[in-house]
């Protein structure tokens, strides 16, 4: 920068050419008079972007940059913004990509949607990300059009999709989990399969969705057919809704339909339509690069939902904020299931919402908030949380809050919304959004004290008493401590542990003792016999048979 005394000639030149005023330029504060007479829009844009960089240390881009939620040696969790697509896995045709060199170029490209796995490959250097970049080089050199393997689960496919293990719709924001190593990719990938989610200790995925109308948990079960069931689930004190409606995905319309709702021939919706399917039986893409489910196939789908808040607008239209848990992971599953029970999601005109809602809701209100899964090879449970994004928080804040569920816990949001203080609280930037749930360092002493309190008598020394075991018998307490159960006295039926964000016992960190729990948190189910077998997919074995990690 020039000194003030040397700016005379330059100031005159700038004023004659109607560019920015150098004397009024300040990198720490944007002065509108500085660019009042600027004729070139690009100059104004550069100054505004530079001002944003000085204040936030972030480069302003056309697309929102995904945020890192946390990572370990084996996994990486990303907060996917809307308009990022996940077209990878289960196909033979190569996914579309922008073919740029840097993540900044990708975020500034003119395309309406970009691939999340392409961003990961350009941003990070873990094994499967660098392997994806090498795959792109071979693809460009040899002009590949198809890929020999389309399973989306082997280590070869891991290096075609940057290790991404789950998919979200392009307008859905939230958690995407990526495996950083070839060895760990098949293990994590299988955890997100429907079969594994049905097992004891299976992966759990929770979403926030804003549905139209006043959603209430039904008191009786409505069953139109064995493939269409809607009713309550759980004891009265902790009841939630259950939607078990099999899906048939129509790729010609890029929409899900009920496989059999009791009023038509199973597998048809009243009209014969052309259906597309790839040579491998996988789903096809829509015009934006999203991948769907196989056509004309019965797909088992199960969703649980819990209404937590009720809203209304100036026209007295009612809306309900749902916390939904999906057991299966089908394309458009939550959107389709909510539409089937008469409550389509806000701005989801594909499934029955009015087109006019797009004027104030720019995307479908659906956010992947929480995912619980097992890290491969370490048997550690992790919980990733994606705070509610700013745009969805502002949308809720613009509505009138009528009522909140009793004893509703506080969830995290990216920004503070005073109108929503009974539902959301702003997350602490110093707080880890990827938390591990493992035994504390002093677990032995804590468990002894807990068991003494519960049993009302002194327990023997578990780890070093030779009177309780033979000389060659292993120390069962040391073994079972890693599994969080006590086999000899069925400790899992007397004492269980759950994660909590408000634990008063500092010695436990993020864990809390809650006494006897006769019923599991979620009843594990068997896939109906009519469900077609998925060859090649073996459910991932949980850390122990009767795991109660949550």
Coordinates of C-alpha atoms in Angstrom, one line a residue:
X1 CA 0.0 0.0 0.0
X2 CA 1.2 3.5 -0.8
X3 CA 1.6 6.2 1.9
X4 CA -1.0 9.1 2.0
X5 CA 1.5 11.6 0.7
X6 CA 2.1 9.6 -2.5
X7 CA -1.5 9.2 -3.3
X8 CA -2.2 12.5 -5.0
X9 CA -1.7 11.5 -8.6
X10 CA -3.2 8.1 -8.0
X11 CA -6.3 9.6 -6.3
X12 CA -6.9 11.8 -9.3
X13 CA -6.4 8.9 -11.7
X14 CA -8.8 6.8 -9.8
X15 CA -11.5 9.5 -9.7
X16 CA -11.2 10.1 -13.5
X17 CA -11.6 6.4 -14.1
X18 CA -14.5 6.0 -11.6
X19 CA -12.9 3.1 -9.7
X20 CA -12.6 2.7 -6.0
X21 CA -11.5 5.4 -3.6
X22 CA -8.1 4.3 -2.2
X23 CA -8.3 6.7 0.8
X24 CA -11.6 5.1 2.0
X25 CA -10.4 1.5 1.5
X26 CA -10.0 -0.4 4.8
X27 CA -9.4 -4.1 4.9
X28 CA -11.1 -4.4 8.3
X29 CA -14.3 -2.5 7.4
X30 CA -16.2 -2.2 4.2
X31 CA -17.0 1.4 3.4
X32 CA -19.8 1.7 0.8
X33 CA -18.5 5.1 -0.4
X34 CA -15.2 3.3 -1.3
X35 CA -17.0 1.5 -4.2
X36 CA -19.8 3.9 -4.8
X37 CA -18.5 4.9 -8.3
X38 CA -17.1 1.5 -9.3
X39 CA -18.3 0.5 -12.7
X40 CA -16.8 -3.0 -12.8
X41 CA -19.0 -5.5 -10.8
X42 CA -16.0 -7.9 -10.5
X43 CA -14.0 -5.2 -8.6
X44 CA -16.8 -4.8 -6.1
X45 CA -17.1 -8.6 -5.7
X46 CA -13.3 -8.9 -5.1
X47 CA -13.4 -6.3 -2.4
X48 CA -16.5 -7.8 -0.7
X49 CA -14.9 -11.3 -0.7
X50 CA -11.6 -9.9 0.7
X51 CA -13.5 -8.2 3.5
X52 CA -15.2 -11.5 4.3
X53 CA -11.9 -13.4 4.3
X54 CA -10.3 -10.9 6.7
X55 CA -13.2 -11.2 9.2
X56 CA -13.8 -14.9 9.0
X57 CA -10.6 -16.4 7.6
X58 CA -12.7 -18.3 5.1
X59 CA -12.8 -17.9 1.4
X60 CA -16.3 -16.9 0.2
X61 CA -17.5 -19.4 -2.4
X62 CA -20.6 -20.0 -4.5
X63 CA -21.3 -23.3 -2.8
X64 CA -21.2 -23.7 1.0
X65 CA -18.1 -25.5 2.1
X66 CA -18.8 -28.8 4.0
X67 CA -17.7 -28.7 7.7
X68 CA -15.7 -31.3 9.4
X69 CA -17.5 -32.9 12.4
X70 CA -14.6 -35.1 13.5
X71 CA -12.2 -37.9 12.4
X72 CA -10.2 -40.8 13.8
X73 CA -7.6 -43.1 12.2
X74 CA -10.4 -45.0 10.4
X75 CA -13.4 -42.6 9.9
X76 CA -14.2 -39.1 8.9
X77 CA -17.5 -37.4 9.4
X78 CA -18.6 -34.4 7.2
X79 CA -21.6 -32.1 7.6
X80 CA -23.0 -32.1 4.1
X81 CA -24.7 -28.9 2.9
X82 CA -27.7 -29.0 0.6
X83 CA -27.1 -29.2 -3.2
X84 CA -24.3 -31.7 -2.8
X85 CA -25.1 -35.0 -4.4
X86 CA -24.1 -38.6 -3.4
X87 CA -24.1 -40.6 -6.6
X88 CA -21.8 -43.4 -5.7
X89 CA -22.0 -47.1 -4.8
X90 CA -24.2 -49.8 -6.4
X91 CA -23.8 -49.0 -10.1
X92 CA -21.5 -49.6 -13.0
X93 CA -21.6 -46.2 -14.8
X94 CA -19.0 -43.8 -13.5
X95 CA -20.4 -40.8 -11.5
X96 CA -20.4 -37.3 -12.9
X97 CA -17.8 -34.8 -11.6
X98 CA -16.7 -31.3 -12.3
X99 CA -13.1 -32.3 -13.2
X100 CA -11.3 -29.4 -11.4
X101 CA -8.0 -29.3 -9.6
X102 CA -8.7 -27.6 -6.2
X103 CA -11.6 -27.6 -3.7
X104 CA -12.0 -23.8 -4.1
X105 CA -12.5 -24.3 -7.9
X106 CA -15.1 -26.9 -7.2
X107 CA -17.0 -24.7 -4.7
X108 CA -17.0 -21.9 -7.2
X109 CA -18.1 -23.9 -10.2
X110 CA -21.2 -22.9 -12.1
X111 CA -22.9 -26.3 -11.7
X112 CA -26.1 -26.3 -9.6
X113 CA -25.0 -29.4 -7.7
X114 CA -21.6 -30.9 -7.0
X115 CA -20.4 -34.3 -5.7
X116 CA -19.5 -34.6 -2.1
X117 CA -17.0 -37.4 -2.7
X118 CA -15.2 -35.2 -5.3
X119 CA -14.9 -32.5 -2.6
X120 CA -13.4 -35.0 -0.1
X121 CA -10.9 -36.3 -2.7
X122 CA -9.7 -32.8 -3.5
X123 CA -9.5 -31.6 0.2
X124 CA -8.1 -34.6 2.2
X125 CA -5.2 -37.0 1.8
X126 CA -6.3 -40.1 3.6
X127 CA -5.9 -43.4 1.8
X128 CA -9.3 -43.7 0.0
X129 CA -9.3 -40.0 -1.0
X130 CA -5.8 -40.2 -2.6
X131 CA -6.8 -43.5 -4.2
X132 CA -9.8 -41.7 -5.7
X133 CA -7.5 -39.1 -7.3
X134 CA -5.4 -41.9 -8.8
X135 CA -8.6 -43.5 -10.1
X136 CA -9.5 -40.3 -11.8
X137 CA -6.1 -40.2 -13.6
X138 CA -6.6 -43.6 -15.0
X139 CA -10.2 -42.7 -15.9
X140 CA -9.0 -39.7 -17.9
X141 CA -6.0 -41.5 -19.5
X142 CA -8.0 -44.5 -20.7
X143 CA -11.3 -42.8 -21.3
X144 CA -13.3 -45.1 -19.2
X145 CA -17.1 -45.0 -19.4
X146 CA -18.1 -47.9 -17.1
X147 CA -16.5 -49.4 -14.0
X148 CA -16.1 -53.1 -13.8
X149 CA -17.3 -53.3 -10.1
X150 CA -20.6 -51.8 -9.1
X151 CA -21.0 -53.3 -5.6
X152 CA -20.1 -50.1 -3.8
X153 CA -18.8 -52.2 -0.8
X154 CA -15.3 -53.5 -1.8
X155 CA -12.0 -51.8 -1.3
X156 CA -11.8 -51.1 -5.1
X157 CA -15.1 -49.1 -4.9
X158 CA -13.8 -47.3 -1.8
X159 CA -11.2 -45.6 -4.1
X160 CA -13.8 -44.5 -6.5
X161 CA -16.0 -42.7 -4.0
X162 CA -13.4 -41.3 -1.4
X163 CA -14.6 -43.9 1.1
X164 CA -18.1 -42.5 1.5
X165 CA -20.3 -45.0 3.2
X166 CA -23.8 -43.5 3.2
X167 CA -25.9 -41.3 0.9
X168 CA -28.2 -38.3 1.4
X169 CA -30.6 -36.6 -1.1
X170 CA -29.2 -33.5 -2.7
X171 CA -31.4 -31.1 -0.7
X172 CA -30.9 -33.0 2.5
X173 CA -28.1 -31.7 4.8
X174 CA -26.3 -33.6 7.5
X175 CA -23.9 -36.4 8.3
X176 CA -21.9 -38.3 5.7
X177 CA -19.5 -40.9 7.1
X178 CA -16.4 -41.8 5.1
X179 CA -13.9 -44.6 5.7
X180 CA -10.3 -43.4 5.5
X181 CA -8.8 -46.8 4.7
X182 CA -9.5 -49.5 2.2
X183 CA -9.5 -52.1 5.0
X184 CA -12.2 -50.3 7.0
X185 CA -14.5 -49.4 4.1
X186 CA -16.3 -52.7 3.8
X187 CA -16.9 -52.9 7.5
X188 CA -18.4 -49.4 7.8
X189 CA -20.3 -49.8 4.6
X190 CA -22.1 -52.9 5.8
X191 CA -23.1 -51.1 9.0
X192 CA -25.4 -48.8 7.0
X193 CA -27.2 -51.7 5.5
X194 CA -30.8 -52.5 6.5
X195 CA -29.8 -55.9 7.8
X196 CA -27.3 -54.5 10.2
X197 CA -29.6 -51.8 11.5
X198 CA -32.1 -54.5 12.5
X199 CA -29.6 -56.3 14.6
X200 CA -28.9 -55.8 18.3
X201 CA -26.4 -53.0 18.6
X202 CA -27.0 -51.9 15.0
X203 CA -26.4 -48.5 13.5
X204 CA -28.9 -45.8 14.4
X205 CA -29.7 -42.7 12.2
X206 CA -31.9 -39.8 13.3
X207 CA -33.3 -36.9 11.3
X208 CA -35.2 -33.7 11.8
X209 CA -38.2 -33.1 9.4
X210 CA -40.9 -30.5 9.3
X211 CA -44.2 -32.0 8.3
X212 CA -47.4 -30.3 7.2
X213 CA -50.3 -30.5 9.6
X214 CA -50.6 -31.5 13.3
X215 CA -48.9 -34.9 13.5
X216 CA -50.0 -37.1 16.4
X217 CA -48.9 -40.6 17.4
X218 CA -51.7 -43.0 16.6
X219 CA -53.4 -45.0 19.3
X220 CA -54.3 -47.9 17.1
X221 CA -52.6 -49.7 14.3
X222 CA -53.8 -49.2 10.7
X223 CA -52.9 -52.1 8.4
X224 CA -54.0 -51.9 4.8
X225 CA -51.9 -54.9 3.8
X226 CA -48.9 -56.8 5.1
X227 CA -46.7 -54.2 3.3
X228 CA -48.6 -51.1 4.6
X229 CA -48.6 -50.7 8.4
X230 CA -48.9 -47.6 10.5
X231 CA -49.3 -47.5 14.3
X232 CA -47.8 -46.8 17.7
X233 CA -44.6 -48.3 19.0
X234 CA -43.2 -48.7 22.5
X235 CA -44.7 -48.3 26.0
X236 CA -47.2 -45.5 26.7
X237 CA -44.6 -43.5 28.7
X238 CA -42.2 -43.4 25.7
X239 CA -44.4 -44.0 22.7
X240 CA -43.6 -43.0 19.1
X241 CA -45.0 -43.6 15.7
X242 CA -44.1 -46.5 13.5
X243 CA -44.3 -46.6 9.7
X244 CA -43.6 -49.9 8.0
X245 CA -44.5 -49.4 4.3
X246 CA -42.7 -51.3 1.6
X247 CA -41.4 -49.1 -1.3
X248 CA -41.4 -49.5 -5.0
X249 CA -39.2 -46.9 -6.6
X250 CA -40.3 -45.6 -10.1
X251 CA -37.3 -44.3 -11.8
X252 CA -39.2 -42.8 -14.8
X253 CA -40.9 -40.4 -12.3
X254 CA -38.0 -40.5 -9.8
X255 CA -40.5 -41.1 -7.0
X256 CA -41.3 -43.8 -4.5
X257 CA -44.7 -45.5 -4.4
X258 CA -46.2 -48.1 -2.0
X259 CA -45.5 -51.6 -3.1
X260 CA -48.9 -52.8 -1.9
X261 CA -51.3 -50.5 -0.1
X262 CA -54.2 -53.0 -0.3
X263 CA -56.0 -51.4 -3.2
X264 CA -54.0 -52.6 -6.3
X265 CA -51.8 -55.3 -7.6
X266 CA -48.5 -55.4 -5.6
X267 CA -45.8 -53.7 -7.5
X268 CA -48.0 -51.4 -9.5
X269 CA -49.7 -48.0 -8.9
X270 CA -52.5 -48.3 -11.4
X271 CA -50.5 -47.3 -14.6
X272 CA -47.9 -49.2 -16.5
X273 CA -44.9 -47.0 -16.9
X274 CA -41.5 -47.5 -18.5
X275 CA -38.9 -48.4 -15.9
X276 CA -35.1 -48.2 -16.2
X277 CA -32.6 -50.4 -14.6
X278 CA -28.8 -50.8 -15.0
X279 CA -27.2 -54.0 -16.1
X280 CA -26.2 -54.8 -12.6
X281 CA -29.7 -54.3 -11.2
X282 CA -28.7 -51.1 -9.3
X283 CA -30.5 -47.8 -9.4
X284 CA -30.2 -45.2 -12.2
X285 CA -29.6 -41.5 -11.9
X286 CA -31.8 -38.5 -12.2
X287 CA -30.8 -35.4 -14.1
X288 CA -28.9 -34.0 -11.1
X289 CA -26.7 -37.1 -10.7
X290 CA -28.6 -38.7 -7.7
X291 CA -28.8 -42.5 -7.6
X292 CA -32.1 -44.3 -6.9
X293 CA -33.2 -47.8 -6.0
X294 CA -33.7 -50.7 -8.3
X295 CA -36.9 -50.4 -10.3
X296 CA -40.1 -52.6 -9.7
X297 CA -38.6 -54.3 -6.7
X298 CA -40.2 -54.7 -3.2
X299 CA -38.0 -52.7 -0.7
X300 CA -38.5 -53.2 3.0
X301 CA -38.7 -49.8 4.7
X302 CA -39.2 -48.9 8.4
X303 CA -39.3 -45.5 10.0
X304 CA -40.0 -44.4 13.6
X305 CA -41.0 -40.8 14.4
X306 CA -41.6 -38.6 17.4
X307 CA -43.3 -35.2 17.2
X308 CA -41.4 -32.7 19.4
X309 CA -42.9 -29.3 18.5
X310 CA -45.9 -27.8 16.8
X311 CA -45.9 -24.6 14.8
X312 CA -48.3 -22.4 12.8
X313 CA -48.0 -19.5 10.4
X314 CA -49.9 -16.2 9.8
X315 CA -52.5 -18.1 7.7
X316 CA -53.1 -20.5 10.7
X317 CA -51.5 -23.4 8.7
X318 CA -50.1 -26.1 11.1
X319 CA -46.7 -27.7 11.0
X320 CA -45.0 -30.3 13.2
X321 CA -41.3 -30.8 13.8
X322 CA -40.5 -34.5 13.8
X323 CA -37.5 -36.4 15.1
X324 CA -37.4 -39.5 12.8
X325 CA -35.3 -42.6 13.0
X326 CA -34.8 -44.7 9.9
X327 CA -34.0 -48.4 10.2
X328 CA -33.7 -49.1 6.5
X329 CA -32.1 -46.5 4.2
X330 CA -34.2 -46.2 1.0
X331 CA -34.2 -43.3 -1.5
X332 CA -36.8 -40.7 -0.4
X333 CA -37.8 -43.0 2.6
X334 CA -38.8 -40.3 5.2
X335 CA -40.4 -38.1 2.5
X336 CA -42.4 -41.0 1.1
X337 CA -43.5 -42.3 4.5
X338 CA -44.6 -38.9 5.8
X339 CA -46.6 -38.4 2.7
X340 CA -48.3 -41.8 3.0
X341 CA -49.6 -41.0 6.5
X342 CA -51.0 -37.6 5.2
X343 CA -48.2 -35.3 6.3
X344 CA -45.8 -34.4 3.5
X345 CA -42.7 -32.5 4.4
X346 CA -42.5 -28.7 3.9
X347 CA -41.5 -27.7 0.4
X348 CA -41.7 -31.3 -0.9
X349 CA -43.9 -30.7 -3.9
X350 CA -43.0 -34.1 -5.3
X351 CA -44.9 -35.8 -2.5
X352 CA -47.9 -33.5 -2.0
X353 CA -46.7 -30.2 -0.6
X354 CA -47.9 -27.1 -2.4
X355 CA -45.5 -25.5 -4.9
X356 CA -46.1 -22.1 -3.2
X357 CA -44.1 -23.3 -0.2
X358 CA -40.9 -23.0 -2.3
X359 CA -41.3 -19.2 -2.0
X360 CA -40.4 -19.2 1.7
X361 CA -38.8 -22.7 2.1
X362 CA -36.0 -23.0 -0.5
X363 CA -35.5 -26.7 0.0
X364 CA -37.2 -29.8 1.5
X365 CA -37.0 -29.5 5.3
X366 CA -35.0 -32.6 6.1
X367 CA -31.7 -32.8 8.1
X368 CA -29.6 -35.8 9.2
X369 CA -28.9 -34.8 12.8
X370 CA -27.4 -37.8 14.5
X371 CA -25.7 -41.1 13.5
X372 CA -24.4 -43.8 15.9
X373 CA -22.1 -46.4 14.5
X374 CA -19.2 -48.7 15.5
X375 CA -15.6 -47.9 14.5
X376 CA -14.0 -50.9 12.7
X377 CA -11.2 -52.8 14.5
X378 CA -11.5 -50.9 17.8
X379 CA -15.1 -51.8 18.9
X380 CA -15.6 -48.2 20.0
X381 CA -19.0 -46.7 19.5
X382 CA -19.1 -43.2 18.0
X383 CA -21.9 -40.6 17.9
X384 CA -21.7 -37.9 15.2
X385 CA -24.0 -34.8 15.6
X386 CA -24.7 -32.2 12.9
X387 CA -26.3 -29.1 14.5
X388 CA -29.4 -27.8 12.8
X389 CA -28.2 -25.5 9.9
X390 CA -28.8 -21.8 9.9
X391 CA -31.3 -21.8 7.0
X392 CA -33.6 -24.4 8.6
X393 CA -33.3 -22.6 12.0
X394 CA -34.4 -19.3 10.5
X395 CA -37.3 -21.0 8.8
X396 CA -38.5 -22.4 12.1
X397 CA -37.9 -19.0 13.8
X398 CA -40.2 -17.4 11.2
X399 CA -43.1 -19.6 12.4
X400 CA -45.1 -19.2 15.6
X401 CA -44.2 -21.9 18.2
X402 CA -47.5 -23.2 19.6
X403 CA -46.4 -26.1 21.8
X404 CA -43.3 -28.2 22.7
X405 CA -43.3 -31.8 23.8
X406 CA -43.0 -32.3 27.6
X407 CA -39.5 -33.1 28.8
X408 CA -38.2 -32.4 25.3
X409 CA -34.3 -32.4 25.4
X410 CA -32.4 -29.5 23.9
X411 CA -30.8 -30.2 20.5
X412 CA -27.9 -28.3 18.9
X413 CA -28.1 -25.7 16.2
X414 CA -25.5 -23.7 14.3
X415 CA -26.9 -20.3 15.3
X416 CA -28.8 -18.9 18.2
X417 CA -32.5 -18.6 17.7
X418 CA -34.2 -17.0 20.7
X419 CA -37.7 -18.1 19.5
X420 CA -36.5 -21.7 19.6
X421 CA -34.8 -21.7 23.0
X422 CA -37.1 -24.5 24.3
X423 CA -36.0 -26.9 21.5
X424 CA -32.5 -25.8 20.3
X425 CA -29.4 -24.3 21.8
X426 CA -26.3 -23.0 19.9
X427 CA -23.5 -25.6 20.0
X428 CA -20.2 -24.7 21.6
X429 CA -17.4 -24.5 19.0
X430 CA -15.0 -26.1 21.5
X431 CA -17.4 -29.1 21.9
X432 CA -16.6 -32.2 19.9
X433 CA -19.3 -33.1 17.4
X434 CA -17.9 -36.6 17.1
X435 CA -17.9 -38.3 20.5
X436 CA -16.6 -41.7 21.4
X437 CA -18.6 -43.8 23.9
X438 CA -16.0 -46.0 25.7
X439 CA -15.3 -47.1 29.3
X440 CA -13.6 -44.4 31.4
X441 CA -10.1 -45.0 32.7
X442 CA -11.4 -45.7 36.3
X443 CA -14.3 -47.9 35.2
X444 CA -13.2 -50.8 37.5
X445 CA -13.6 -48.7 40.7
X446 CA -16.8 -47.0 39.5
X447 CA -18.5 -50.3 38.6
X448 CA -17.6 -51.8 42.0
X449 CA -19.2 -48.9 43.8
X450 CA -22.3 -49.0 41.6
X451 CA -22.7 -52.7 42.1
X452 CA -22.3 -52.3 45.9
X453 CA -25.1 -49.7 45.9
X454 CA -27.4 -51.8 43.7
X455 CA -26.9 -55.1 45.5
X456 CA -26.9 -53.6 49.1
X457 CA -24.0 -55.8 50.0
X458 CA -20.2 -55.7 49.6
X459 CA -19.1 -57.4 46.4
X460 CA -15.9 -59.5 46.4
X461 CA -12.8 -58.2 44.7
X462 CA -13.5 -59.1 41.0
X463 CA -10.1 -58.9 39.5
X464 CA -7.7 -60.6 41.9
X465 CA -9.6 -63.1 44.0
X466 CA -8.2 -66.6 43.4
X467 CA -11.0 -68.2 45.4
X468 CA -13.5 -67.3 42.7
X469 CA -11.7 -69.0 39.8
X470 CA -9.2 -71.7 39.1
X471 CA -5.5 -70.9 38.6
X472 CA -5.8 -71.3 34.8
X473 CA -9.2 -69.5 34.5
X474 CA -9.0 -66.1 32.9
X475 CA -10.1 -62.9 34.7
X476 CA -13.7 -62.6 33.6
X477 CA -14.0 -59.1 35.0
X478 CA -11.1 -57.8 32.8
X479 CA -12.7 -59.6 29.8
X480 CA -16.2 -58.4 30.3
X481 CA -15.1 -54.8 31.2
X482 CA -14.3 -54.4 27.5
X483 CA -17.8 -55.6 26.6
X484 CA -19.7 -53.7 29.2
X485 CA -21.5 -56.7 30.7
X486 CA -21.1 -59.1 33.6
X487 CA -22.0 -62.6 32.4
X488 CA -22.0 -64.5 35.7
X489 CA -24.9 -62.4 37.2
X490 CA -26.5 -61.1 34.0
X491 CA -25.4 -57.6 34.7
X492 CA -26.9 -56.4 31.4
X493 CA -30.4 -57.0 32.9
X494 CA -29.7 -55.2 36.1
X495 CA -27.6 -52.2 35.0
X496 CA -27.4 -50.5 31.6
X497 CA -25.7 -47.4 30.3
X498 CA -26.8 -44.7 28.0
X499 CA -25.3 -41.6 26.6
X500 CA -26.5 -38.3 28.0
X501 CA -25.6 -34.6 27.5
X502 CA -26.5 -33.7 31.1
X503 CA -24.6 -36.1 33.3
X504 CA -24.1 -34.8 36.9
X505 CA -21.5 -37.6 37.7
X506 CA -18.2 -36.1 36.5
X507 CA -16.4 -39.4 37.0
X508 CA -18.5 -40.8 34.1
X509 CA -17.9 -38.0 31.6
X510 CA -20.7 -38.5 29.1
X511 CA -22.2 -41.7 30.7
X512 CA -25.0 -42.2 33.2
X513 CA -26.3 -45.1 35.2
X514 CA -30.1 -45.4 34.9
X515 CA -30.9 -48.6 36.8
X516 CA -32.9 -51.5 35.4
X517 CA -34.1 -51.4 31.9
X518 CA -36.3 -54.5 31.1
X519 CA -37.1 -53.4 27.5
X520 CA -34.5 -52.5 24.9
X521 CA -34.4 -49.0 23.5
X522 CA -35.7 -50.2 20.2
X523 CA -37.1 -53.7 19.6
X524 CA -35.0 -55.5 17.0
X525 CA -37.0 -56.9 14.1
X526 CA -36.6 -59.6 11.6
X527 CA -36.8 -58.8 7.9
X528 CA -40.1 -60.3 6.5
X529 CA -39.8 -63.5 4.6
X530 CA -41.1 -61.7 1.4
X531 CA -38.1 -59.4 1.4
X532 CA -35.8 -60.4 -1.4
X533 CA -32.4 -61.7 -0.4
X534 CA -29.5 -59.3 -1.0
X535 CA -26.7 -61.5 -2.1
X536 CA -23.2 -60.6 -1.1
X537 CA -24.2 -58.6 2.0
X538 CA -23.4 -60.2 5.3
X539 CA -24.6 -58.2 8.4
X540 CA -21.8 -56.8 10.4
X541 CA -21.4 -58.7 13.7
X542 CA -22.0 -56.4 16.7
X543 CA -19.3 -56.3 19.5
X544 CA -21.3 -58.9 21.5
X545 CA -24.5 -60.8 21.1
X546 CA -26.8 -58.8 23.4
X547 CA -25.1 -55.4 22.9
X548 CA -26.8 -52.5 24.6
X549 CA -24.5 -49.7 23.6
X550 CA -27.2 -47.1 23.7

